[in-house]
PDB file of N, CA, C and O in Angstrom:
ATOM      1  N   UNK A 675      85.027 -51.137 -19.993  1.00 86.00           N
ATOM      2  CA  UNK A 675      86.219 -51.041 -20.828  1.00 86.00           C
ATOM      3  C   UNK A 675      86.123 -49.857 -21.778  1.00 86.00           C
ATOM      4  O   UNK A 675      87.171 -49.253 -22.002  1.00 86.00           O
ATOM      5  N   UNK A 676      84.762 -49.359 -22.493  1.00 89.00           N
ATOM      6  CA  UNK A 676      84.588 -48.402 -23.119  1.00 89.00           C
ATOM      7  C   UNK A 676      84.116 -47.107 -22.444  1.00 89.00           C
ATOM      8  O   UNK A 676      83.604 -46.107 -22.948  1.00 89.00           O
ATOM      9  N   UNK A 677      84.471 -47.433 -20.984  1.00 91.00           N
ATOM     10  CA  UNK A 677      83.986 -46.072 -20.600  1.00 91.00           C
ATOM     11  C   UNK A 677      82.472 -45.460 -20.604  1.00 91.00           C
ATOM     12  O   UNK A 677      82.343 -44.237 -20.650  1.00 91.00           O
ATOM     13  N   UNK A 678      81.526 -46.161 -20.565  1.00 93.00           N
ATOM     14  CA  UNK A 678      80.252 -45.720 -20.794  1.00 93.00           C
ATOM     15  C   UNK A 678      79.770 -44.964 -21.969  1.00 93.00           C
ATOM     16  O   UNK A 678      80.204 -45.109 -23.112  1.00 93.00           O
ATOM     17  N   UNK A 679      78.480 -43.829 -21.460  1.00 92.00           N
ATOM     18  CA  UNK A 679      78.256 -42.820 -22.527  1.00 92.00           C
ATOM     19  C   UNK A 679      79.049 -41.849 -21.972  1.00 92.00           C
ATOM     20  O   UNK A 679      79.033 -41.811 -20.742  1.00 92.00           O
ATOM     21  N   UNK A 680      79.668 -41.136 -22.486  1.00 95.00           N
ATOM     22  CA  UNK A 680      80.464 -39.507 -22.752  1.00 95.00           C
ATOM     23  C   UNK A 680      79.681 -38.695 -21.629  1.00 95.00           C
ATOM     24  O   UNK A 680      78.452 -38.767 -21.612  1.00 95.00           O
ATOM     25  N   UNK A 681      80.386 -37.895 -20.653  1.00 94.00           N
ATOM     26  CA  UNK A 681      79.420 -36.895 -19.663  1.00 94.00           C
ATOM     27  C   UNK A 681      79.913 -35.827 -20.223  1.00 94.00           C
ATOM     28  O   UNK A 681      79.910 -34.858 -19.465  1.00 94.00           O
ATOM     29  N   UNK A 682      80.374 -35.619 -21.356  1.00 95.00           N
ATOM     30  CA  UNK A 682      80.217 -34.229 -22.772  1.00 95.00           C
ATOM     31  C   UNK A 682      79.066 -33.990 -23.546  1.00 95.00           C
ATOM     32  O   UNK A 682      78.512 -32.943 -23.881  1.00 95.00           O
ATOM     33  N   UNK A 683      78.772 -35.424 -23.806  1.00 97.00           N
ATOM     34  CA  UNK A 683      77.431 -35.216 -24.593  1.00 97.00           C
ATOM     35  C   UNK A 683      76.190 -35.251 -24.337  1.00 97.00           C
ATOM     36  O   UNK A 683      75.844 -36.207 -23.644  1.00 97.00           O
ATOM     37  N   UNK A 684      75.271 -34.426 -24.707  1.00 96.00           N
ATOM     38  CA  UNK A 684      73.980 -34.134 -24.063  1.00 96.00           C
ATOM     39  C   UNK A 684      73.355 -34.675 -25.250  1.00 96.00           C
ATOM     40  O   UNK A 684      72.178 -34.879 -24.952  1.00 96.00           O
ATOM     41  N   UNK A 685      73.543 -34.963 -26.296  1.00 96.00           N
ATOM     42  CA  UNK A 685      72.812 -35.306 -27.381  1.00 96.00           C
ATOM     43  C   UNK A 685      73.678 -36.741 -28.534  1.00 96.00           C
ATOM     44  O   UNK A 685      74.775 -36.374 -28.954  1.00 96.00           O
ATOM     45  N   UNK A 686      73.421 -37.606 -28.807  1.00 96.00           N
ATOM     46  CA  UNK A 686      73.908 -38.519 -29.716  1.00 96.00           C
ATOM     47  C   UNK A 686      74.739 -39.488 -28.810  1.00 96.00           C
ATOM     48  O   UNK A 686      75.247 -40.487 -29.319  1.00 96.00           O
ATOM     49  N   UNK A 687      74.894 -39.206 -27.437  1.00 96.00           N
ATOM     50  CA  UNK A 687      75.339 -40.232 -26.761  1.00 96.00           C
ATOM     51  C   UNK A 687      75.245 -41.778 -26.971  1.00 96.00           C
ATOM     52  O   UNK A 687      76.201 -42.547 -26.876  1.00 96.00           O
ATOM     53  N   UNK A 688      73.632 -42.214 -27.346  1.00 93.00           N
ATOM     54  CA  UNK A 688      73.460 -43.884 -27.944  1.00 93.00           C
ATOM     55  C   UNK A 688      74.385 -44.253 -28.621  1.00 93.00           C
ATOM     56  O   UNK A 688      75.109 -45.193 -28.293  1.00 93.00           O
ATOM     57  N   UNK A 689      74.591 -43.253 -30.196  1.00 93.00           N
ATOM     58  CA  UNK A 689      74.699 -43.335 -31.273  1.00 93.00           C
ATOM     59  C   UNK A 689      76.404 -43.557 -30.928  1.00 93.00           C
ATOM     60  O   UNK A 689      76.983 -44.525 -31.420  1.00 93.00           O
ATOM     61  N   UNK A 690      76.926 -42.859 -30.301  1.00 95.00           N
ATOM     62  CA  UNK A 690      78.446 -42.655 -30.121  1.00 95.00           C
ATOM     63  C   UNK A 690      78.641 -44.151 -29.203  1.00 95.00           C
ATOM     64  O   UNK A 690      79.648 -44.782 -29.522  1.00 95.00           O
ATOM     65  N   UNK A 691      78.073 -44.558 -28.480  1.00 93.00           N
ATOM     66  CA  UNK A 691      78.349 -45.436 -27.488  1.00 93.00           C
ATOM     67  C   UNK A 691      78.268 -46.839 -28.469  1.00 93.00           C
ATOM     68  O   UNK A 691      79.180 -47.661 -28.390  1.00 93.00           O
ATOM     69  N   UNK A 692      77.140 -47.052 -29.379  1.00 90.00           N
ATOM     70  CA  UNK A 692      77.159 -47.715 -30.257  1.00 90.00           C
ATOM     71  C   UNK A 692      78.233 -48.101 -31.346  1.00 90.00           C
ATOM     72  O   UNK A 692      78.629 -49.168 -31.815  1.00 90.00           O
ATOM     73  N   UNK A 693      78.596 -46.492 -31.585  1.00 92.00           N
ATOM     74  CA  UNK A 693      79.751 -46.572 -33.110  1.00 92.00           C
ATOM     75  C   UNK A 693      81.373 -47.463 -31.775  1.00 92.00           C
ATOM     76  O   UNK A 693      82.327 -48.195 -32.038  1.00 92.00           O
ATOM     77  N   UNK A 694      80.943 -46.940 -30.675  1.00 93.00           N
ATOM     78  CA  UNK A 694      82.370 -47.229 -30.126  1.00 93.00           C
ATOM     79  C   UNK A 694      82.260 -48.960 -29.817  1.00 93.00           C
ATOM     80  O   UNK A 694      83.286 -49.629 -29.946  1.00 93.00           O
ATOM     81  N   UNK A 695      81.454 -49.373 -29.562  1.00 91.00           N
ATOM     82  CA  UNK A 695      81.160 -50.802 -29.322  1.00 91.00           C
ATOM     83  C   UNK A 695      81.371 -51.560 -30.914  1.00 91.00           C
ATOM     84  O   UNK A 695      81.838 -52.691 -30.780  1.00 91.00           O
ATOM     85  N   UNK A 696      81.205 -51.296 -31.899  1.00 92.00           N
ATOM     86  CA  UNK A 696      81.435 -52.026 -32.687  1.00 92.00           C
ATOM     87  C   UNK A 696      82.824 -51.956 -33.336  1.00 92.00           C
ATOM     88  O   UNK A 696      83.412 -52.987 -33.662  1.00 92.00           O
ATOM     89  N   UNK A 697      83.444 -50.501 -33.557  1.00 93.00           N
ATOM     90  CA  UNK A 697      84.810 -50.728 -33.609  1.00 93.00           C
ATOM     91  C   UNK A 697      85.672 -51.785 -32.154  1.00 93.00           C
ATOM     92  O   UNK A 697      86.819 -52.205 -32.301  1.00 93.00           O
ATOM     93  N   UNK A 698      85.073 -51.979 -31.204  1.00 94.00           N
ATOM     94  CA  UNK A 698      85.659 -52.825 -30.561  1.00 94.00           C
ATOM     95  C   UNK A 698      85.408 -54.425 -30.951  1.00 94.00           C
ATOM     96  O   UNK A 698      85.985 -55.467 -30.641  1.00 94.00           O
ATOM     97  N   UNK A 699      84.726 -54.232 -31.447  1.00 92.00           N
ATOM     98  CA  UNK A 699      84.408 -56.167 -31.890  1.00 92.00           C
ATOM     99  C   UNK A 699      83.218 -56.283 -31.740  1.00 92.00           C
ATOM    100  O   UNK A 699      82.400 -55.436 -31.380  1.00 92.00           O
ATOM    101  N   UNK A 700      83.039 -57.661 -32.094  1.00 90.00           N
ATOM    102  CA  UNK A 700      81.308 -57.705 -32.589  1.00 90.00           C
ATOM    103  C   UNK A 700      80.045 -57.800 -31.066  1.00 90.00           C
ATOM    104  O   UNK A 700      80.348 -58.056 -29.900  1.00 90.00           O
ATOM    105  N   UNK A 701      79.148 -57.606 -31.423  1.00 83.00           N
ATOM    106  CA  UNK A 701      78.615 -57.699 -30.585  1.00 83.00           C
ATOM    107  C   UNK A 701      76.902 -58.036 -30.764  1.00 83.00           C
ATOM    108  O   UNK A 701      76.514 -58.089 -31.931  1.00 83.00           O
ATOM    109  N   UNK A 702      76.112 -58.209 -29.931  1.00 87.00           N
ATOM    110  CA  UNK A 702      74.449 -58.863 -30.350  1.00 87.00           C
ATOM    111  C   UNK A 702      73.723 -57.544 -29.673  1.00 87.00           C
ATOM    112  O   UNK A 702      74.143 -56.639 -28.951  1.00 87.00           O
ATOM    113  N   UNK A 703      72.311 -57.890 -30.302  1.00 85.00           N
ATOM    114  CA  UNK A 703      71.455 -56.644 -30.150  1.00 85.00           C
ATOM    115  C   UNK A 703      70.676 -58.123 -29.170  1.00 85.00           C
ATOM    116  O   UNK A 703      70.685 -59.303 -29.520  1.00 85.00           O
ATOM    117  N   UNK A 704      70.143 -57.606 -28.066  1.00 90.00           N
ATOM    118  CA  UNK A 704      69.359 -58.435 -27.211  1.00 90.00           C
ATOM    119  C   UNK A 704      67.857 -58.371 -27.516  1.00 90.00           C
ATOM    120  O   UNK A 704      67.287 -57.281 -27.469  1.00 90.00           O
ATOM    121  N   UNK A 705      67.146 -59.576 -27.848  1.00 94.00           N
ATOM    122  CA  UNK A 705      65.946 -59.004 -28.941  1.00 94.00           C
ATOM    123  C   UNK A 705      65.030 -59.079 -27.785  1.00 94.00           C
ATOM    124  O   UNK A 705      64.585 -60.153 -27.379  1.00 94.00           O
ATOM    125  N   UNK A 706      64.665 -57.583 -27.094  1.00 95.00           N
ATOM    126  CA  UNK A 706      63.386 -57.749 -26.101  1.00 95.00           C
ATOM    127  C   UNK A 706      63.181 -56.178 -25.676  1.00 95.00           C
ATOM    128  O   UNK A 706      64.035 -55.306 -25.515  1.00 95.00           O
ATOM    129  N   UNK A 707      61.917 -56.123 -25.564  1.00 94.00           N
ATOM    130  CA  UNK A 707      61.400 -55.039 -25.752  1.00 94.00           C
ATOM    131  C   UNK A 707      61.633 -54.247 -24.540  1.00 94.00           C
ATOM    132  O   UNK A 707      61.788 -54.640 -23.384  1.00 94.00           O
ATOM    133  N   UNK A 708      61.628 -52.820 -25.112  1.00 89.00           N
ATOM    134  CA  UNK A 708      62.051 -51.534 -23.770  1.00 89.00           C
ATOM    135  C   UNK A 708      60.818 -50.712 -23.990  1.00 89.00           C
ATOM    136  O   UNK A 708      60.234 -50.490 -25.050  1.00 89.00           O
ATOM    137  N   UNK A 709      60.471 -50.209 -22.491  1.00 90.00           N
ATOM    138  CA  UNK A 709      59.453 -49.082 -22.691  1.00 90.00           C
ATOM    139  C   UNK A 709      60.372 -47.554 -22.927  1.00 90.00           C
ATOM    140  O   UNK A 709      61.352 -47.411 -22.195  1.00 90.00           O
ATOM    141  N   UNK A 710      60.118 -46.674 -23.722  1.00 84.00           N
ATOM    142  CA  UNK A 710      61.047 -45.396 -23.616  1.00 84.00           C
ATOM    143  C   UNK A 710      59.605 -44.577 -23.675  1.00 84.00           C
ATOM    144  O   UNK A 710      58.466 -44.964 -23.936  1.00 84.00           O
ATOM    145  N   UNK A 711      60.310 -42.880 -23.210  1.00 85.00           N
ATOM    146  CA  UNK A 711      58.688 -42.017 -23.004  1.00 85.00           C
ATOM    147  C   UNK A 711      58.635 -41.771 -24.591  1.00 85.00           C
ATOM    148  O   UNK A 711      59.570 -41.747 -25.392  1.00 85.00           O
ATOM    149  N   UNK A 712      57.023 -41.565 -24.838  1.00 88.00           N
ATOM    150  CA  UNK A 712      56.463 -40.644 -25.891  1.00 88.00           C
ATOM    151  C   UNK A 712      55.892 -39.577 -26.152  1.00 88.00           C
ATOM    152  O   UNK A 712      54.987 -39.271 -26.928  1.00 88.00           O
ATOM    153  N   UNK A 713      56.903 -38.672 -24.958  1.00 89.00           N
ATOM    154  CA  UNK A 713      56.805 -37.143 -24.546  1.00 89.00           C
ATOM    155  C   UNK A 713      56.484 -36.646 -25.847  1.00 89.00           C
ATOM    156  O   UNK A 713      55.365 -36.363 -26.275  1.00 89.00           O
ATOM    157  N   UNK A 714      57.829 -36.553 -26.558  1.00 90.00           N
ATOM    158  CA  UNK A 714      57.855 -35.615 -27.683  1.00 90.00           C
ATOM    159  C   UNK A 714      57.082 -35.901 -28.688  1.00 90.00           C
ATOM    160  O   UNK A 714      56.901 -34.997 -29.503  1.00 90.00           O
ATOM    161  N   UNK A 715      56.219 -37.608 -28.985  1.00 90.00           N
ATOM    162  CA  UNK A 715      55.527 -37.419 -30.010  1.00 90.00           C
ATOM    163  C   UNK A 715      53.591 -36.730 -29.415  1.00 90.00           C
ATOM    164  O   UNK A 715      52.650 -37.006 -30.160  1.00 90.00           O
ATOM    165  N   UNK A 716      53.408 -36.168 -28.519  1.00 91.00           N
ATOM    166  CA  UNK A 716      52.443 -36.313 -27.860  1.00 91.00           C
ATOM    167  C   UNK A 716      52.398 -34.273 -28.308  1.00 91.00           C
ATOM    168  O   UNK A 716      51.519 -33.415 -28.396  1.00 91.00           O
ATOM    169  N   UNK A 717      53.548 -34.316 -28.431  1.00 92.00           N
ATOM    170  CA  UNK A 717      53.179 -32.469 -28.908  1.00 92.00           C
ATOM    171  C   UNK A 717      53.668 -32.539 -30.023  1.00 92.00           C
ATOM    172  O   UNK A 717      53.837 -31.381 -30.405  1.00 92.00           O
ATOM    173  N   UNK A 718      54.180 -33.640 -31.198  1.00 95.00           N
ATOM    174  CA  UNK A 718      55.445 -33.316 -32.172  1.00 95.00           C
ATOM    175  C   UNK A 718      54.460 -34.306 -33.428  1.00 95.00           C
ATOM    176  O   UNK A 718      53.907 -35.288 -32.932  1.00 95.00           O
ATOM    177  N   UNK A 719      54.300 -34.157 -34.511  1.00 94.00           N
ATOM    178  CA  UNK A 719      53.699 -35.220 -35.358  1.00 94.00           C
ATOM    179  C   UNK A 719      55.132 -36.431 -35.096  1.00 94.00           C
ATOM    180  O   UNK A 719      56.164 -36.106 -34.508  1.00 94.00           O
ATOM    181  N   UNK A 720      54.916 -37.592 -35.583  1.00 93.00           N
ATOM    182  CA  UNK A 720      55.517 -38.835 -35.676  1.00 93.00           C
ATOM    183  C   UNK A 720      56.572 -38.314 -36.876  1.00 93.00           C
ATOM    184  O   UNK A 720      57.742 -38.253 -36.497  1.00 93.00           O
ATOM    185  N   UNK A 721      56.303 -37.903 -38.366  1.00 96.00           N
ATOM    186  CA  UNK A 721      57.197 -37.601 -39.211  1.00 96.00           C
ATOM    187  C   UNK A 721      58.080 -36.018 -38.552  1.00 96.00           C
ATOM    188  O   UNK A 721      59.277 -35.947 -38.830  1.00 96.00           O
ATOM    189  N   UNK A 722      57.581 -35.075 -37.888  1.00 96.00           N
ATOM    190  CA  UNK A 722      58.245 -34.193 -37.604  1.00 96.00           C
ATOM    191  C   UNK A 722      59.486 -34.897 -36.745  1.00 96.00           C
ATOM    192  O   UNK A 722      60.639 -34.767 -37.156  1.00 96.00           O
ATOM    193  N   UNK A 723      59.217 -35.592 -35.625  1.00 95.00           N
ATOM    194  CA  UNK A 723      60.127 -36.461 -35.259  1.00 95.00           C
ATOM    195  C   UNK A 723      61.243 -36.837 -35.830  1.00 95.00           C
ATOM    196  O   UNK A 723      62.373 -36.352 -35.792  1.00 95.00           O
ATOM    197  N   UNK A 724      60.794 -37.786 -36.383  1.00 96.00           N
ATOM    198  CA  UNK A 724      62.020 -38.509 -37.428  1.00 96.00           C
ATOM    199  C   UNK A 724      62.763 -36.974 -38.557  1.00 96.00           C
ATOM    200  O   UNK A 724      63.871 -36.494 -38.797  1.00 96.00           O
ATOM    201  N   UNK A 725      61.775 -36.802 -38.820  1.00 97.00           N
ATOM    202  CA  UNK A 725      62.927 -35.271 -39.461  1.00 97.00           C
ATOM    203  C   UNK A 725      64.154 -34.764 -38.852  1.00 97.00           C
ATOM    204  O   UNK A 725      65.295 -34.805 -39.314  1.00 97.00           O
ATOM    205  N   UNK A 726      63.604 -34.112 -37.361  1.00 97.00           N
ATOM    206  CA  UNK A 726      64.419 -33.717 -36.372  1.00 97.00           C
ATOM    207  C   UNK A 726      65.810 -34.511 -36.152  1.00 97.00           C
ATOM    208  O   UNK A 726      66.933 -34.066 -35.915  1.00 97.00           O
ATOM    209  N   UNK A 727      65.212 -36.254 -36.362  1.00 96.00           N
ATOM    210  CA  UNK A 727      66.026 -37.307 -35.909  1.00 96.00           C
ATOM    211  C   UNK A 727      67.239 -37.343 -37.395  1.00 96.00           C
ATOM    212  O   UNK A 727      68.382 -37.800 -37.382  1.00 96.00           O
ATOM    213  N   UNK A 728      66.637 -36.818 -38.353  1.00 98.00           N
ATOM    214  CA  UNK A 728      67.394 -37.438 -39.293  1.00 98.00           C
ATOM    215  C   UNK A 728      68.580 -36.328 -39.648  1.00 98.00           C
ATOM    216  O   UNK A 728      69.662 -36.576 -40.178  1.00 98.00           O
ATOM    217  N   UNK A 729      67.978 -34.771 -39.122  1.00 98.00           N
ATOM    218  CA  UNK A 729      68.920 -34.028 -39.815  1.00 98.00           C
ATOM    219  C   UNK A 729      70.265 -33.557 -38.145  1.00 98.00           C
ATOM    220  O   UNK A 729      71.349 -32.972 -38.144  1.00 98.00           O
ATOM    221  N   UNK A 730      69.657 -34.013 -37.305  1.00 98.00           N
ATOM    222  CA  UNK A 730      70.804 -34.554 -36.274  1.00 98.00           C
ATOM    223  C   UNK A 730      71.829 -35.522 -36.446  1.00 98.00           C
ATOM    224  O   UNK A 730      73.044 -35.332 -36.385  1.00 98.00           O
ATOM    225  N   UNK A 731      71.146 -36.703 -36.693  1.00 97.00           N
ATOM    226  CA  UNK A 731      72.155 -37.662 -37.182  1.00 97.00           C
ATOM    227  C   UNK A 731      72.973 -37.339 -38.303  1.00 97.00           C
ATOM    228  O   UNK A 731      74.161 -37.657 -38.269  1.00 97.00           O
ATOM    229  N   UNK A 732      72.400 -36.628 -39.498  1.00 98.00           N
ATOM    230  CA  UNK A 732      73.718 -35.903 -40.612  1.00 98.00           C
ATOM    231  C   UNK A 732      74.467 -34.917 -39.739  1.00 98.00           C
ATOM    232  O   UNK A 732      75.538 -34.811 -40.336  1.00 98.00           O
ATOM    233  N   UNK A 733      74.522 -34.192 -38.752  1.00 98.00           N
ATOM    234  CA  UNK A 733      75.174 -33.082 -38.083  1.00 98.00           C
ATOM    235  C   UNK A 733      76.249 -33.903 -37.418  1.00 98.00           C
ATOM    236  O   UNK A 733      77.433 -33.718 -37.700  1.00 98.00           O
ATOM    237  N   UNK A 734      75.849 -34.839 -36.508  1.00 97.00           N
ATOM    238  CA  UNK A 734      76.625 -35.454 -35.696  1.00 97.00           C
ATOM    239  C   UNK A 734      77.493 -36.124 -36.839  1.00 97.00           C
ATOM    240  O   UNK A 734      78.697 -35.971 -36.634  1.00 97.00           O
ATOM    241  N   UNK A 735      77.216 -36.759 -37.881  1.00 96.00           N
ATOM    242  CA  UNK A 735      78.097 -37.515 -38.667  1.00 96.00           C
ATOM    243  C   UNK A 735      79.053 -36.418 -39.624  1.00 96.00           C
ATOM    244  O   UNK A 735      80.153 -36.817 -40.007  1.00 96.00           O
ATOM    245  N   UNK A 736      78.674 -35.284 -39.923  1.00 98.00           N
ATOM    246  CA  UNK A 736      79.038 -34.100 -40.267  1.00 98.00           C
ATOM    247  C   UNK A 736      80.164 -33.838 -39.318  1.00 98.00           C
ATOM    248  O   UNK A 736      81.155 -33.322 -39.834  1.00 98.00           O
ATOM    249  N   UNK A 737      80.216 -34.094 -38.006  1.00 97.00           N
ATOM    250  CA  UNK A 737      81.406 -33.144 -37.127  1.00 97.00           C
ATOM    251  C   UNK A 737      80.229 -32.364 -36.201  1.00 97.00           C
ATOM    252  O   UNK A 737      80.421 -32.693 -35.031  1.00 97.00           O
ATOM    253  N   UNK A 738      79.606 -31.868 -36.260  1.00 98.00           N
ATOM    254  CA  UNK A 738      78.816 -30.717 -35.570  1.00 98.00           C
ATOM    255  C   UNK A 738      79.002 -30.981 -34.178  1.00 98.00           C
ATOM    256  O   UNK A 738      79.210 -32.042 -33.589  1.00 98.00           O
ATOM    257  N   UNK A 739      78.843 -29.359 -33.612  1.00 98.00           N
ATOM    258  CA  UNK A 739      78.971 -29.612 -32.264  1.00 98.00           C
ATOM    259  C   UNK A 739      78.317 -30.006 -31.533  1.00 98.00           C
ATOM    260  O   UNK A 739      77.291 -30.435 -32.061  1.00 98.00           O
ATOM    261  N   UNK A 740      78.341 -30.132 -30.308  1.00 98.00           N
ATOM    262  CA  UNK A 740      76.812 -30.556 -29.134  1.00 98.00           C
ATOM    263  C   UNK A 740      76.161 -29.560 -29.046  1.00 98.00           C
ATOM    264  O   UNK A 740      75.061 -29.689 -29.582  1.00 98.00           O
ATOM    265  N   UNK A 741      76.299 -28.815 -28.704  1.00 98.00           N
ATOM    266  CA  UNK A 741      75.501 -27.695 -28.621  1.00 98.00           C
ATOM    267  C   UNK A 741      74.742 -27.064 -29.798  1.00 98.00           C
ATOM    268  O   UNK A 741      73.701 -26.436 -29.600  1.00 98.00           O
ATOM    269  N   UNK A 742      75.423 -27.282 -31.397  1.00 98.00           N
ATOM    270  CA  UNK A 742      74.624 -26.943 -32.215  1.00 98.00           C
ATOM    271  C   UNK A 742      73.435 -27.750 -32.998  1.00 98.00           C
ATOM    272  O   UNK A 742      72.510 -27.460 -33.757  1.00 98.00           O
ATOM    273  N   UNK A 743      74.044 -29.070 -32.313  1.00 98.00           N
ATOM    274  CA  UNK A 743      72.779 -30.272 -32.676  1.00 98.00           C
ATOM    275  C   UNK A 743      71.433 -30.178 -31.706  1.00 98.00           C
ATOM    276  O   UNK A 743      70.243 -30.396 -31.933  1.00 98.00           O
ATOM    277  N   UNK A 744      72.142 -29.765 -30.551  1.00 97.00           N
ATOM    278  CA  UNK A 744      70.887 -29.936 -29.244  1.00 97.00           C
ATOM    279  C   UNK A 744      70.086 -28.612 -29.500  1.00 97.00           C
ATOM    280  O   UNK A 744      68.877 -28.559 -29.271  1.00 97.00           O
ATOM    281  N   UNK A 745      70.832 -27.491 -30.007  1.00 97.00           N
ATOM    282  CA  UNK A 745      70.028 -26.342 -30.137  1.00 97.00           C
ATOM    283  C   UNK A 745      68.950 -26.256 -31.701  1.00 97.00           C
ATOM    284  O   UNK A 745      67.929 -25.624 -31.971  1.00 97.00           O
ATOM    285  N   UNK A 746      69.715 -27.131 -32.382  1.00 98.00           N
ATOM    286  CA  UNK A 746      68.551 -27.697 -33.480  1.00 98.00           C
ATOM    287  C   UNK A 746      67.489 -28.142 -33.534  1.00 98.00           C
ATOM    288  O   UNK A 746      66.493 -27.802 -34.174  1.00 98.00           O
ATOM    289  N   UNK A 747      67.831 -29.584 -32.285  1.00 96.00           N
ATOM    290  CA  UNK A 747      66.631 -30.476 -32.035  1.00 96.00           C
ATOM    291  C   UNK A 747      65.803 -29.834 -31.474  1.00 96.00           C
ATOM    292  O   UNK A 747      64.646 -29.915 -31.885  1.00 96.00           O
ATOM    293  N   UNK A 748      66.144 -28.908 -30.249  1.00 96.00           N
ATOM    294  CA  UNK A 748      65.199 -28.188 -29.663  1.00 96.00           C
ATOM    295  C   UNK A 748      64.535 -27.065 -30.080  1.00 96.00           C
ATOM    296  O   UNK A 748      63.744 -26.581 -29.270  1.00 96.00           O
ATOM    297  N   UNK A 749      64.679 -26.457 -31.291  1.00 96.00           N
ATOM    298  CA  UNK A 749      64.422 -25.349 -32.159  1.00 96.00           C
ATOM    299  C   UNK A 749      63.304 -26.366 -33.175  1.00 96.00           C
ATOM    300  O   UNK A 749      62.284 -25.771 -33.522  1.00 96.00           O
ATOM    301  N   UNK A 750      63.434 -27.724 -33.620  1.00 97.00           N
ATOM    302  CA  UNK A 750      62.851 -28.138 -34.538  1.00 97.00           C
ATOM    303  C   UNK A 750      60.977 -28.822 -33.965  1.00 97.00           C
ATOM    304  O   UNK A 750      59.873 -28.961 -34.492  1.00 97.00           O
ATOM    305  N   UNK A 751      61.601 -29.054 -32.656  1.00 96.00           N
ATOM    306  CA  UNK A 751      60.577 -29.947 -31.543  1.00 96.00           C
ATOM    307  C   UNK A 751      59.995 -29.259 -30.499  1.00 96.00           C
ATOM    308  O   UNK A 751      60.684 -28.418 -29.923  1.00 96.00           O
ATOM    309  N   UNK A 752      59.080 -29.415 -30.213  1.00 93.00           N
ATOM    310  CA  UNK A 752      58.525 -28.963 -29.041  1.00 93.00           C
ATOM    311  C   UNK A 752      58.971 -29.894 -27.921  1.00 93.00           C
ATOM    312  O   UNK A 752      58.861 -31.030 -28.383  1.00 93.00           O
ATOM    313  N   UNK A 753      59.483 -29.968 -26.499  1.00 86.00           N
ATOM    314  CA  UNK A 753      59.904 -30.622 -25.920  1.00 86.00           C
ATOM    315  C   UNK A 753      59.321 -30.499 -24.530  1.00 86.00           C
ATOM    316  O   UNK A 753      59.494 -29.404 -23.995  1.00 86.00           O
ATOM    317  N   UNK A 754      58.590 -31.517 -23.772  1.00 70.00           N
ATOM    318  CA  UNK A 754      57.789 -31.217 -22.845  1.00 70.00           C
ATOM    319  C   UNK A 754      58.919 -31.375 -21.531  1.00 70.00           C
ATOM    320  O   UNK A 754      58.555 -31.164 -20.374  1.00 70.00           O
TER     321      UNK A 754
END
């Protein structure tokens, strides 16, 4: 019904797919664990990370474009 994630966005897709699910009505977080990779913390400190993570998320909430968030993250991170 929501159309999935966006095949525009290369970056903040979760985050957007998320904001769009809750303006639709409520919904539950399913409490069970996911494996995801830990590429980037394996060349990146753990706080450099979350930095990267945090001044993306002000961009995206800012308006910013895709391309100028993805060219951030990847300018801020080493990315294997």
């Amino acid at each position: 019904r929501l159309g999935g994630y966006r095949d525009d966005f290369v970056i903040m897709e979760d985050y957007d797919l998320i904001q769009r699910l809750q303006e639709a009505g409520p919904f539950r977080i399913i409490p069970k664990n996911v494996v995801v990779s830990a590429r980037k913390y394996a060349t990146n400190s753990y706080l450099r990370v979350q930095i990267a993570n945090l001044i993306v998320m002000s961009m995206y909430r800012l308006g910013a474009s895709q391309e100028r968030m993805a060219g951030t993250y990847r300018r801020m991170l080493t990315l294997g």
